[in-house]
Amino acid sequence: MKELTSEKLNGRFYTPEFIVNRIIELTGYNGQGVLKKHIIDNSCGDGAFLVAVVDIYCKEFLKHCTDTALLSEELSAYIHGIDIDKAAIGKCIENLNKTVKRYGLKCVEWDVNCSDALIGCKYYGKMDFVLGNPPYVRVHNLGSAIDNIKKFSFAKNGMTDLFIVFFEIGLKMLNENGVLGYITPSSFFNSLAGRYMRSYLVNNNLIDKIVDLKHFQVFDATTYTAITVLKNNRTKITTEYFRLEDKNNLVYEDTFKAEDFYICDNFYFSDKKRLSELKRILTFKTGKEYFFVKNGFATLDDKFFIGDFDFGEFTIPVVKASTGKRYKCIFPYKEGKLVPYSELENNSDIKKHYAGNKGKLSKRSIEKNGKWYGFGRSQGINDVYKCKYSINALIKTPSDIKLIKCDKGVGVYSGLYILTEARESELREMLCGDDFITYISLLGKYKSGGYYTFSSKELKNYLEYKYAQRKVFENGQ
Ligand SMILES: C[S@@+](CC[C@H](N)C(=O)[O-])C[C@H]1O[C@@H](n2cnc3c(N)ncnc32)[C@H](O)[C@@H]1O
């Protein structure tokens, strides 16, 4: 098993100053309005947010009063922080003391404590502002915390990430007009784990601002992030959407109603024109289906089944959809059915290839009714006998698309394939242009190096929609 770093286990990637300042700006924590307002970072780490907040508080306070004893009292009454990590709390207090020293303050009794935010607390309903960068920890790395997590409604959809629960904790901490500003993974826009939270945020009209950082990497990890600003008791029903071009450039993009960006239970962000096209594609209902998009073979041991070998019978040509390259594959099937091993053994080359590998092959998580010498899953096997097109599901530009025609008898693995009666030229026109890349980028499934991925359903939706449009156009001519 790959070793997990302590960052992964505790979700401990501290926030850079330019992000802290952006969140402070977006939540409106500024001016004299900050005075006597309760603010908390409920996973404060070494205090990236609290240090900036305290700095603002001191500046604003000292504009109208020079009583540093009173300032100390207010700082301990209105600035709050908790973190589960005792050492981080020590560092945070040290950093806060350094900050106030610049304003001539000696001792502040900080309300900054080592405690677990998952366990209900005294701050519920009291905060004017909740700011932070909650921990990102996948549920399978959560250990004993899982029992506390299950108590939260935002964890309803099973497989979750700790930051999703921190949205609920943060909202619980807000008072009736409170504002929350977090940087978190943007995965909650479309993940199953974020489904309940998305509907809660929309149904309660809480989403005030979104900054989608898209491929912009803030942390030393492959984490795609967004800044979310939530507000209780909003009078408006719209959400402002921004992009972060680079560290210094926050660009206002558009203002949306929920129905513009909340499409088929997911969140999507772009300009209004692109979003409405996306909505038309994702909600398109076709009378007759012209395209079937499926996953290629899952041998669960490509090294064994696929290679440059050719054993004659029981070997077929295959296309690796992710690269478009052609190889040979052991294919122990006839008319879609696994042949008995005794029949396979009649081929001495194949017998030699299997020899000594039974143990290794049996260890794969083979599907029910599968056998040790067959593929791990049955997907893609029946369609070997049909003509189809393989396609890679990791793209950045139109030139990355590898659409390969696979004749009857050719298998596909490591990617998707399309079954259709549409002409090859039509398929190429629909997929190898800018429209398709724009659509895929809007789905927001980011991969490193500026790439995007997509599912079989998302590809099918696109094809059915574009094909219907072509037909309407052709019939109108
Ligand atoms: C991503 S770091 C952010 C720290 C800080 N807010 C910042 O922005 O630099 C997340 C923090 O959450 C803390 N943490 C993890 N689980 C926690 C819990 N159950 N309660 C409180 N803090 C927790 C970690 O110790 C870590 O300091």
XYZ file of C-alpha atoms and ligand atoms in Angstrom:
504
model
C 0.000 0.000 0.000
C 1.175 3.502 -0.806
C 2.173 5.306 2.370
C -0.052 8.198 3.308
C 1.654 11.434 4.172
C 0.618 13.228 7.356
C -0.807 15.939 5.079
C -3.159 13.363 3.547
C -4.235 11.936 6.892
C -4.975 15.268 8.533
C -5.864 17.306 5.462
C -3.173 19.742 6.466
C -2.280 22.019 3.595
C -2.035 25.546 4.963
C -3.454 28.432 2.976
C -1.243 30.932 1.127
C -1.715 34.607 1.946
C -3.163 35.637 -1.416
C -6.034 33.163 -0.979
C -6.641 34.225 2.634
C -6.877 37.842 1.500
C -9.257 36.968 -1.343
C -11.599 35.108 1.005
C -11.537 37.973 3.488
C -12.349 40.407 0.673
C -15.145 38.245 -0.769
C -16.860 37.744 2.587
C -16.804 41.477 3.293
C -14.726 41.246 6.460
C -13.445 44.812 6.269
C -13.826 48.354 7.556
C -15.393 49.351 10.843
C -17.971 46.600 10.263
C -15.520 44.014 11.645
C -15.594 45.505 15.129
C -17.470 43.443 17.706
C -18.182 40.769 15.091
C -17.528 37.150 16.023
C -15.270 35.309 13.629
C -13.940 31.751 13.718
C -11.638 29.487 11.762
C -12.822 26.055 12.865
C -9.698 24.270 11.583
C -7.253 27.111 12.066
C -3.929 25.263 11.718
C -1.091 27.680 12.417
C -3.431 30.629 11.901
C -3.199 31.738 8.255
C -6.708 33.235 8.434
C -6.686 34.346 12.059
C -3.439 36.292 11.683
C -4.901 38.268 8.769
C -8.197 38.766 10.614
C -6.462 40.012 13.775
C -4.380 42.398 11.720
C -7.542 43.907 10.196
C -9.265 44.072 13.575
C -6.348 45.920 15.209
C -6.092 48.436 12.360
C -9.817 49.193 12.384
C -10.012 49.400 16.188
C -7.043 51.742 16.482
C -8.586 54.103 13.934
C -11.086 55.273 16.538
C -9.608 54.259 19.912
C -6.139 53.982 21.427
C -7.096 51.849 24.426
C -4.967 48.738 23.857
C -6.320 47.014 26.967
C -9.811 47.265 25.470
C -8.467 46.028 22.122
C -6.975 42.965 23.900
C -10.344 42.263 25.526
C -12.185 42.531 22.214
C -9.696 40.257 20.451
C -10.218 37.552 23.043
C -14.003 38.013 22.928
C -14.528 38.108 19.136
C -11.713 36.129 17.480
C -12.012 32.345 17.784
C -10.108 29.362 16.495
C -10.033 25.621 16.970
C -7.912 22.834 15.543
C -7.513 19.187 16.425
C -3.741 19.476 16.242
C -2.217 20.701 19.523
C 1.118 21.666 17.969
C -0.658 23.745 15.301
C -2.629 25.564 18.021
C 0.638 26.408 19.812
C 2.078 27.778 16.574
C -1.131 29.692 15.849
C -1.018 31.454 19.250
C 2.632 32.266 18.676
C 1.775 33.788 15.269
C -1.122 35.782 16.721
C 1.086 37.137 19.523
C 3.654 38.244 16.949
C 0.907 40.035 15.009
C -0.494 42.003 17.961
C 2.988 42.888 19.180
C 3.259 45.181 16.170
C 0.319 47.140 17.591
C 1.856 47.440 21.074
C -0.251 44.657 22.666
C 1.451 42.372 25.154
C -0.955 39.715 26.290
C -4.160 38.595 24.711
C -6.087 35.671 26.149
C -6.767 34.034 22.840
C -9.884 31.934 22.425
C -7.892 29.533 20.282
C -8.064 25.943 21.463
C -7.240 22.391 20.633
C -10.563 20.708 19.990
C -12.427 18.529 17.514
C -14.838 20.479 15.309
C -16.807 17.290 14.659
C -17.997 17.267 18.227
C -20.819 19.803 18.690
C -19.623 23.000 20.224
C -20.292 26.254 22.008
C -19.955 28.312 18.834
C -23.120 27.044 17.127
C -25.399 29.919 16.074
C -23.026 32.605 17.335
C -20.629 33.540 14.540
C -20.890 36.505 12.177
C -18.084 35.050 10.035
C -16.706 31.556 9.529
C -13.583 31.540 7.384
C -11.147 28.824 6.541
C -9.670 26.014 4.605
C -11.167 22.891 6.150
C -9.326 19.570 6.097
C -9.575 17.465 2.953
C -9.466 13.825 3.995
C -11.091 11.039 2.014
C -13.486 8.956 4.043
C -11.372 5.799 3.831
C -8.516 7.625 5.595
C -10.709 8.999 8.360
C -10.289 6.223 10.927
C -12.348 6.573 14.103
C -13.687 10.023 13.143
C -16.127 8.259 10.830
C -18.716 7.695 13.589
C -18.884 11.416 14.314
C -19.057 12.201 10.612
C -22.054 9.961 10.001
C -24.121 12.185 12.317
C -23.995 15.072 9.843
C -26.648 15.440 7.139
C -24.088 16.515 4.542
C -22.490 13.057 4.921
C -25.744 11.415 3.795
C -24.528 10.323 0.376
C -21.987 7.870 1.732
C -18.465 8.184 0.352
C -17.584 11.614 1.572
C -14.695 13.912 2.233
C -14.207 15.675 5.559
C -14.469 19.153 4.014
C -18.112 18.499 3.074
C -18.955 17.969 6.730
C -17.061 21.157 7.585
C -19.514 23.087 5.395
C -22.293 21.843 7.673
C -20.279 22.639 10.823
C -19.527 26.123 9.478
C -23.190 26.770 8.647
C -24.195 25.588 12.116
C -21.769 28.096 13.609
C -23.219 31.072 11.722
C -25.738 33.377 13.345
C -28.832 34.428 11.405
C -27.009 36.917 9.175
C -23.637 35.160 9.215
C -21.253 34.744 6.262
C -19.047 31.750 5.525
C -16.014 31.759 3.212
C -14.061 28.574 2.519
C -11.531 27.320 0.040
C -12.185 23.617 -0.595
C -11.893 21.063 -3.390
C -14.302 21.932 -6.202
C -15.213 18.247 -6.397
C -18.400 18.999 -4.435
C -19.762 20.670 -7.611
C -20.360 17.269 -9.166
C -19.448 14.493 -6.729
C -21.989 12.033 -5.409
C -20.773 12.849 -1.893
C -21.712 16.501 -2.432
C -25.209 15.825 -3.756
C -27.196 16.478 -0.594
C -25.117 19.541 0.217
C -25.714 21.034 -3.243
C -29.461 20.723 -2.900
C -29.324 22.139 0.644
C -27.302 25.167 -0.440
C -29.623 25.892 -3.368
C -32.884 25.238 -1.520
C -31.835 27.576 1.272
C -30.579 30.305 -1.101
C -27.177 30.350 0.596
C -24.694 30.655 -2.274
C -23.541 34.236 -2.563
C -20.272 33.922 -4.493
C -18.233 31.226 -6.196
C -14.670 31.444 -7.457
C -13.783 28.366 -9.459
C -10.008 28.033 -9.526
C -10.273 25.365 -12.234
C -6.784 24.080 -13.090
C -5.052 26.748 -10.958
C -3.117 24.885 -8.240
C -3.005 26.570 -4.828
C -1.627 23.700 -2.775
C 1.232 21.239 -3.164
C -1.179 18.566 -4.270
C -3.288 17.739 -7.266
C -6.338 19.361 -5.758
C -8.722 21.431 -7.838
C -10.281 24.050 -5.648
C -12.989 26.688 -5.401
C -13.798 29.503 -3.020
C -17.379 29.410 -1.789
C -19.094 32.268 0.038
C -22.359 31.379 1.770
C -24.658 33.873 3.452
C -27.648 33.425 5.721
C -30.809 35.459 5.119
C -29.909 36.799 1.697
C -32.298 39.248 0.098
C -31.072 38.507 -3.437
C -31.516 35.161 -5.154
C -28.460 35.323 -7.395
C -24.869 34.089 -7.159
C -21.859 36.003 -8.402
C -19.312 33.925 -10.238
C -15.612 34.815 -10.541
C -12.513 33.280 -12.091
C -9.009 33.533 -10.676
C -6.808 34.281 -13.693
C -3.638 34.298 -11.608
C -2.589 35.155 -8.059
C -3.424 38.835 -8.478
C -6.348 38.723 -10.863
C -9.842 37.924 -9.729
C -12.162 38.368 -12.687
C -15.922 38.817 -12.294
C -17.593 36.584 -14.863
C -21.369 36.633 -14.416
C -24.324 36.627 -12.035
C -26.572 33.571 -12.017
C -29.822 32.312 -10.685
C -29.566 28.802 -9.259
C -31.366 27.344 -12.285
C -28.519 28.609 -14.505
C -25.745 26.660 -12.759
C -27.619 23.891 -10.889
C -28.153 21.435 -13.725
C -29.152 17.780 -13.284
C -28.202 17.963 -9.580
C -24.670 19.246 -10.278
C -23.055 22.682 -10.256
C -21.460 24.048 -13.431
C -19.828 27.445 -13.850
C -18.991 29.422 -16.970
C -20.570 32.361 -18.783
C -24.342 32.333 -19.240
C -24.276 31.514 -22.950
C -22.118 28.426 -22.494
C -24.083 27.329 -19.448
C -27.372 27.456 -21.298
C -25.904 25.354 -24.149
C -24.578 22.916 -21.531
C -28.007 22.717 -19.951
C -29.593 21.957 -23.332
C -27.111 19.107 -23.873
C -27.368 17.598 -20.400
C -31.147 17.712 -20.314
C -31.676 16.640 -23.936
C -34.146 13.779 -24.282
C -33.913 11.760 -27.438
C -36.789 9.788 -28.955
C -34.626 7.239 -30.724
C -31.137 6.497 -29.383
C -28.440 6.732 -32.047
C -25.381 6.279 -29.832
C -24.326 3.795 -27.180
C -21.158 4.613 -25.296
C -19.554 1.922 -23.204
C -16.430 1.040 -21.265
C -13.857 -1.193 -22.933
C -12.491 -4.465 -21.539
C -11.556 -4.668 -17.878
C -9.107 -7.592 -17.831
C -7.833 -6.432 -14.425
C -4.404 -7.606 -15.579
C -3.576 -5.941 -18.895
C 0.060 -7.011 -18.618
C -0.980 -10.641 -18.798
C -3.780 -10.413 -21.368
C -2.427 -7.748 -23.715
C 0.867 -7.597 -25.564
C 2.699 -7.877 -28.814
C 2.210 -11.663 -28.885
C -0.003 -13.573 -31.326
C -1.191 -17.008 -30.283
C -3.506 -17.502 -33.259
C -6.769 -18.913 -31.942
C -8.009 -17.085 -28.811
C -6.034 -13.954 -29.644
C -7.748 -10.899 -31.140
C -6.524 -7.452 -32.189
C -7.314 -4.730 -29.642
C -7.140 -0.944 -29.573
C -5.976 0.821 -26.451
C -8.527 3.661 -26.457
C -6.402 5.977 -24.305
C -3.556 6.023 -26.857
C -5.173 4.755 -30.054
C -2.435 2.089 -30.349
C -3.081 -1.437 -31.543
C -2.008 -4.655 -29.762
C -3.039 -8.293 -29.440
C -5.155 -9.643 -26.619
C -5.841 -13.104 -25.237
C -9.567 -13.574 -25.733
C -10.807 -16.832 -24.196
C -14.372 -16.320 -25.413
C -16.597 -17.683 -28.150
C -19.850 -15.919 -29.007
C -19.416 -13.881 -25.846
C -19.104 -16.961 -23.608
C -15.977 -18.016 -21.737
C -14.651 -21.273 -23.227
C -13.766 -24.150 -20.877
C -10.152 -24.011 -19.750
C -9.584 -27.496 -21.226
C -10.366 -26.072 -24.676
C -7.995 -23.173 -24.123
C -5.232 -25.556 -23.096
C -5.369 -27.261 -26.500
C -3.460 -24.264 -27.774
C 0.048 -25.001 -26.508
C 1.226 -21.368 -26.768
C -1.656 -20.143 -24.636
C -1.153 -23.012 -22.215
C 2.450 -21.879 -21.810
C 1.353 -18.269 -21.315
C -1.096 -19.208 -18.543
C 1.320 -21.644 -16.875
C 2.290 -20.482 -13.418
C -0.109 -17.514 -13.454
C -3.210 -19.082 -11.897
C -2.385 -17.723 -8.414
C -1.821 -14.176 -9.644
C -4.934 -14.156 -11.873
C -7.143 -15.579 -9.122
C -6.215 -12.682 -6.873
C -7.960 -10.119 -9.141
C -11.341 -8.919 -7.868
C -13.146 -10.897 -10.543
C -16.888 -10.276 -10.911
C -19.417 -12.851 -9.727
C -19.587 -15.843 -12.094
C -16.211 -14.915 -13.599
C -13.368 -17.452 -13.804
C -9.671 -17.110 -12.996
C -8.575 -17.406 -16.648
C -11.131 -14.908 -18.052
C -11.291 -11.109 -17.897
C -12.044 -9.489 -14.555
C -15.328 -8.054 -15.881
C -17.556 -8.959 -18.804
C -17.854 -5.389 -20.165
C -16.990 -4.934 -23.811
C -16.897 -8.677 -24.590
C -20.196 -8.987 -26.487
C -19.446 -5.927 -28.609
C -16.216 -7.432 -30.000
C -18.357 -8.767 -32.830
C -19.685 -5.320 -33.749
C -18.161 -2.392 -35.594
C -17.367 0.480 -33.184
C -15.159 3.503 -32.492
C -12.761 3.694 -29.571
C -12.181 7.060 -27.935
C -9.881 8.333 -25.196
C -11.477 10.006 -22.160
C -8.610 12.353 -21.247
C -8.336 15.410 -23.468
C -7.201 19.004 -23.521
C -7.457 20.149 -27.147
C -9.248 18.794 -30.248
C -5.973 17.314 -31.463
C -5.868 15.035 -28.380
C -8.942 13.130 -29.516
C -8.129 9.654 -30.713
C -11.199 8.305 -32.444
C -10.294 4.924 -33.931
C -12.553 2.823 -36.106
C -12.541 -0.776 -34.795
C -13.910 -3.386 -37.190
C -15.849 -6.477 -36.171
C -13.532 -8.791 -34.226
C -11.458 -5.996 -32.677
C -11.589 -5.376 -28.930
C -11.233 -2.092 -27.044
C -9.620 -1.521 -23.652
C -8.431 1.367 -21.495
C -11.150 3.813 -22.488
C -14.560 4.106 -24.073
C -16.109 2.992 -27.334
C -19.091 4.197 -29.319
C -21.608 1.997 -31.109
C -23.515 3.874 -33.769
C -24.935 3.752 -37.222
C -23.930 7.365 -37.818
C -21.234 7.817 -40.449
C -17.587 8.040 -39.364
C -17.304 11.485 -40.962
C -20.295 12.717 -38.927
C -18.781 11.370 -35.724
C -15.463 13.065 -36.459
C -17.158 16.374 -37.200
C -19.040 16.225 -33.901
C -16.066 15.226 -31.757
C -12.964 16.714 -33.294
C -13.875 20.394 -33.022
C -13.849 23.160 -30.413
C -17.483 22.619 -29.357
C -16.740 19.231 -27.878
C -13.725 20.467 -25.891
C -15.745 23.421 -24.616
C -18.466 21.035 -23.465
C -15.974 18.715 -21.747
C -14.207 21.605 -20.010
C -17.546 22.839 -18.644
C -18.158 19.480 -16.984
C -15.336 20.484 -14.648
C -13.609 17.139 -14.227
C -10.047 18.393 -14.023
C -6.929 16.287 -14.458
C -3.303 17.306 -14.122
C -1.563 19.120 -16.973
C -4.701 21.053 -17.962
C -6.568 17.900 -19.069
C -10.248 17.002 -18.624
C -12.025 13.705 -18.372
C -15.651 12.680 -19.026
C -17.989 9.737 -18.531
C -19.737 7.506 -21.055
C -23.068 9.164 -20.189
C -21.674 12.655 -20.760
C -20.309 11.630 -24.156
C -23.590 9.983 -25.139
C -25.612 13.070 -24.152
C -23.395 15.237 -26.300
C -23.593 12.951 -29.337
C -27.374 12.523 -29.188
C -27.858 16.289 -28.879
C -25.443 17.251 -31.651
C -26.741 14.545 -33.946
C -30.332 15.695 -33.469
C -29.225 19.256 -34.263
C -27.546 18.056 -37.462
C -30.701 16.217 -38.510
C -32.845 19.298 -37.919
C -30.371 21.333 -39.968
C -30.202 18.772 -42.797
C -34.006 18.453 -42.945
C -34.343 22.213 -43.062
C -32.054 22.462 -46.118
C -6.198 22.418 5.270
S -5.614 22.710 6.900
C -6.029 24.389 7.043
C -5.442 25.076 8.165
C -5.708 26.567 8.199
N -7.147 26.849 8.260
C -5.145 27.269 6.978
O -5.947 27.704 6.161
O -3.955 27.354 6.808
C -6.835 21.851 7.816
C -6.681 21.831 9.315
O -7.765 21.086 9.839
C -7.347 20.478 11.036
N -8.318 19.445 11.404
C -8.457 18.191 10.893
N -9.493 17.567 11.477
C -10.037 18.433 12.351
C -11.135 18.368 13.255
N -11.889 17.258 13.343
N -11.414 19.445 14.028
C -10.667 20.574 13.942
N -9.613 20.692 13.110
C -9.305 19.643 12.316
C -5.941 19.981 10.705
O -5.194 19.772 11.887
C -5.414 21.159 9.854
O -4.716 22.079 10.644
